[in-house]
Coordinates of C-alpha atoms in Angstrom, one line a residue:
M1 CA 0.0 0.0 0.0
P2 CA 1.4 3.5 -0.9
E3 CA 2.7 5.7 1.9
T4 CA 0.4 8.6 2.8
T5 CA 0.6 11.6 5.0
P6 CA -2.5 12.0 7.2
V7 CA -3.5 15.5 6.1
T8 CA -6.7 16.9 4.8
S9 CA -7.3 17.6 1.1
A10 CA -6.1 20.7 -0.6
F11 CA -8.3 23.7 0.1
V12 CA -11.8 23.6 -1.3
P13 CA -14.3 26.4 -0.5
E14 CA -17.1 25.6 2.0
L15 CA -20.3 24.3 0.6
P16 CA -23.2 26.9 0.2
A17 CA -26.0 26.9 2.8
L18 CA -28.5 24.1 2.2
T19 CA -31.2 26.6 1.2
A20 CA -28.9 27.9 -1.5
Q21 CA -28.1 24.4 -2.6
A22 CA -31.8 23.7 -3.0
E23 CA -32.2 26.8 -5.2
K24 CA -29.3 25.7 -7.3
L25 CA -30.9 22.3 -7.9
I26 CA -34.1 23.9 -8.8
E27 CA -32.4 26.3 -11.2
L28 CA -30.8 23.2 -12.9
G29 CA -34.1 21.4 -13.1
V30 CA -33.0 18.5 -10.8
H31 CA -36.4 18.6 -9.0
E32 CA -38.1 17.9 -12.4
I33 CA -35.7 15.0 -13.1
A34 CA -36.6 13.6 -9.7
G35 CA -40.4 14.3 -10.1
L36 CA -40.4 16.5 -7.0
P37 CA -42.1 19.9 -6.5
A38 CA -39.6 22.7 -6.1
D39 CA -41.2 23.6 -2.7
Q40 CA -40.3 20.1 -1.4
L41 CA -36.6 20.8 -1.9
R42 CA -37.0 24.2 -0.4
S43 CA -38.8 23.0 2.7
F44 CA -36.5 20.1 3.2
A45 CA -33.4 22.3 3.0
K46 CA -34.9 24.9 5.3
A47 CA -35.7 22.4 8.0
A48 CA -32.3 20.7 7.7
E49 CA -30.5 24.0 7.8
A50 CA -31.9 24.8 11.3
P51 CA -29.3 22.8 13.3
A52 CA -26.1 24.8 14.1
D53 CA -24.0 21.9 12.7
A54 CA -25.6 22.0 9.2
S55 CA -22.7 24.0 7.7
G56 CA -20.5 22.0 5.3
T57 CA -23.4 19.6 4.5
L58 CA -24.4 18.5 1.0
L59 CA -28.0 18.2 -0.1
A60 CA -28.4 15.1 -2.3
V61 CA -31.1 13.6 -4.3
H62 CA -31.4 9.8 -4.1
P63 CA -29.9 8.1 -7.3
E64 CA -33.2 6.2 -7.8
A65 CA -34.9 9.6 -8.3
A66 CA -32.1 11.4 -10.1
P67 CA -29.6 9.0 -11.8
A68 CA -26.0 9.8 -12.8
S69 CA -26.8 9.8 -16.5
A70 CA -29.3 12.7 -16.0
L71 CA -27.1 14.7 -13.6
A72 CA -23.7 14.5 -15.4
P73 CA -24.8 16.8 -18.3
L74 CA -25.7 19.5 -15.7
L75 CA -22.0 19.8 -14.7
R76 CA -20.2 22.8 -16.1
R77 CA -16.5 23.8 -16.4
E78 CA -15.3 26.6 -18.6
G79 CA -18.8 26.7 -20.1
K80 CA -18.7 23.1 -21.2
P81 CA -21.3 20.5 -20.1
G82 CA -20.3 17.4 -18.3
F83 CA -20.7 14.0 -19.9
V84 CA -20.4 10.2 -19.2
V85 CA -17.7 8.4 -21.1
A86 CA -18.9 6.4 -24.2
D87 CA -17.9 3.1 -22.7
M88 CA -20.0 3.5 -19.6
P89 CA -23.6 3.1 -21.0
D90 CA -24.5 1.2 -17.9
V91 CA -23.6 4.1 -15.5
D92 CA -27.0 4.0 -13.8
E93 CA -26.5 0.3 -12.9
F94 CA -23.7 1.3 -10.5
T95 CA -25.4 1.1 -7.2
P96 CA -24.2 1.5 -3.5
L97 CA -21.9 -1.1 -2.1
G98 CA -23.4 -3.4 0.5
S99 CA -21.5 -1.4 3.2
V100 CA -23.0 1.9 2.0
T101 CA -26.5 2.6 3.1
L102 CA -28.4 5.6 1.7
P103 CA -31.3 7.1 3.7
E104 CA -34.8 6.3 2.4
G105 CA -36.7 9.0 0.6
P106 CA -35.8 11.2 -2.4
L107 CA -33.7 13.8 -0.4
Y108 CA -31.0 13.3 2.2
L109 CA -27.9 14.9 3.6
V110 CA -24.2 14.0 3.3
T111 CA -21.8 15.4 6.0
G112 CA -18.1 15.9 6.3
I113 CA -17.1 15.5 2.7
D114 CA -13.5 15.2 1.9
R115 CA -11.8 14.8 -1.5
G116 CA -9.3 12.3 -0.2
D117 CA -6.2 13.9 -1.9
H118 CA -4.0 12.2 0.6
M119 CA -4.9 8.8 -0.9
A120 CA -3.9 9.8 -4.4
N121 CA -1.9 7.0 -6.1
W122 CA -3.9 4.4 -4.1
S123 CA -6.0 1.8 -5.9
P124 CA -9.7 1.6 -5.0
D125 CA -9.0 -1.9 -3.6
E126 CA -6.5 -0.3 -1.2
A127 CA -8.5 2.8 -0.4
L128 CA -11.8 1.2 0.6
P129 CA -10.6 -0.7 3.7
A130 CA -8.5 2.3 4.7
L131 CA -11.6 4.6 4.6
T132 CA -13.6 2.0 6.6
K133 CA -10.9 1.9 9.2
E134 CA -11.1 5.7 9.5
S135 CA -14.9 5.4 10.0
R136 CA -15.6 7.2 6.8
T137 CA -18.0 6.2 4.0
P138 CA -17.0 6.5 0.3
L139 CA -19.2 8.7 -1.8
V140 CA -21.5 7.1 -4.4
L141 CA -21.3 8.6 -7.9
T142 CA -24.4 10.8 -7.7
E143 CA -23.2 12.3 -4.4
G144 CA -19.9 13.2 -6.2
I145 CA -21.8 14.8 -9.0
H146 CA -24.0 16.8 -6.6
W147 CA -20.9 18.0 -4.8
V148 CA -19.4 19.4 -8.0
L149 CA -22.7 20.9 -9.0
Q150 CA -22.7 22.9 -5.8
Q151 CA -19.0 23.4 -5.5
P152 CA -17.3 23.4 -9.0
E153 CA -13.9 24.1 -7.3
A154 CA -14.0 20.6 -5.9
L155 CA -12.9 19.4 -9.3
E156 CA -9.5 20.6 -10.5
R157 CA -6.7 19.3 -12.6
N158 CA -4.5 16.9 -10.7
H159 CA -7.0 16.9 -7.9
C160 CA -10.0 14.9 -9.1
F161 CA -11.6 12.0 -7.3
M162 CA -13.2 8.6 -7.3
T163 CA -16.6 7.6 -6.0
I164 CA -16.0 4.0 -5.0
G165 CA -19.2 3.8 -3.0
S166 CA -20.9 2.9 -6.3
R167 CA -20.1 -0.5 -7.9
L168 CA -21.8 -2.6 -10.6
R169 CA -22.7 -6.1 -9.5
K170 CA -22.6 -8.7 -12.3
A171 CA -25.2 -11.4 -12.8
N172 CA -23.1 -14.0 -11.0
G173 CA -23.0 -11.7 -7.9
T174 CA -19.3 -10.6 -8.3
L175 CA -18.4 -6.9 -8.6
D176 CA -17.5 -5.5 -12.0
S177 CA -13.8 -4.3 -11.9
R178 CA -14.7 -0.8 -12.9
T179 CA -15.0 1.9 -10.3
P180 CA -16.5 5.3 -11.1
A181 CA -14.7 8.6 -10.9
I182 CA -15.2 12.3 -11.8
W183 CA -12.4 14.1 -13.5
I184 CA -11.6 16.6 -16.3
S185 CA -11.4 15.5 -19.9
N186 CA -8.3 16.1 -22.0
G187 CA -10.4 16.0 -25.2
T188 CA -8.6 12.9 -26.4
G189 CA -9.8 9.7 -27.9
R190 CA -13.6 9.1 -27.9
D191 CA -14.2 12.2 -25.7
G192 CA -13.6 14.5 -28.7
R193 CA -11.5 17.7 -28.9
E194 CA -14.6 19.8 -28.2
R195 CA -14.9 18.3 -24.8
R196 CA -11.4 19.3 -23.6
N197 CA -11.6 20.7 -20.1
A198 CA -15.2 19.4 -19.6
P199 CA -16.2 17.6 -16.4
K200 CA -16.2 13.8 -17.1
V201 CA -17.8 10.8 -15.4
G202 CA -15.7 7.8 -16.1
W203 CA -14.2 4.8 -14.5
C204 CA -10.9 3.2 -13.5
W205 CA -10.0 -0.4 -12.7
A206 CA -10.3 -1.4 -9.0
G207 CA -6.7 -2.5 -8.8
N208 CA -5.1 0.5 -10.6
R209 CA -3.5 3.6 -9.0
H210 CA -3.7 7.1 -10.4
T211 CA -1.6 10.0 -9.0
W212 CA -4.4 12.6 -9.8
L213 CA -7.4 10.8 -8.3
G214 CA -8.2 10.9 -4.6
F215 CA -11.1 9.1 -2.9
A216 CA -14.1 11.2 -2.0
S217 CA -15.7 10.2 1.3
A218 CA -18.0 11.5 4.0
T219 CA -18.6 11.1 7.7
D220 CA -22.3 10.3 7.5
R221 CA -25.6 10.4 5.7
L222 CA -28.7 11.7 7.3
A223 CA -32.4 11.6 6.4
G224 CA -32.8 15.2 7.3

């Protein structure tokens, strides 16, 4: 396992207030994707924002209501929309690991998010048990997308991240070797030159290491 220094990730601005996050999702039309009234997002965020410890908390829509394939195109960087790589047509079939439990209901909260820069150059197979030992839970793919929707600065060159809380289970019950990640396209290959610098939802092998990918995680998920 690679050596690591137990430090927090590079500086990322604090998340907006939950009520502001709700307005952002409404502006992007996420409530329509999820089939929810806009006022439901507003009332959920307002109620959840009341506790003093609500700062730094992410408002998330359950992937069953707003899947990754619908959220990825809403990402923006340098005016370019996000996209899912061509060889991941099954992106919405990546569901939470057995060790990852999402709250019931269409809306929930994610607390204590960290990009996991200190685990750069680890493989997903190495990172997952380390996160578990630290009592942290890996983000699922849609949570990672929600984070970048609210806080675009969370995605930067050489400091992107994996969302290994989502995996695809094959028909025989074993896990597919792909692990989802969010990074920035170089505009090469099947991405196309026009997508250079666009936010990209892709995947990496579970046993491979990448110096520019951390492992996004959180402290908890709450029903609100």
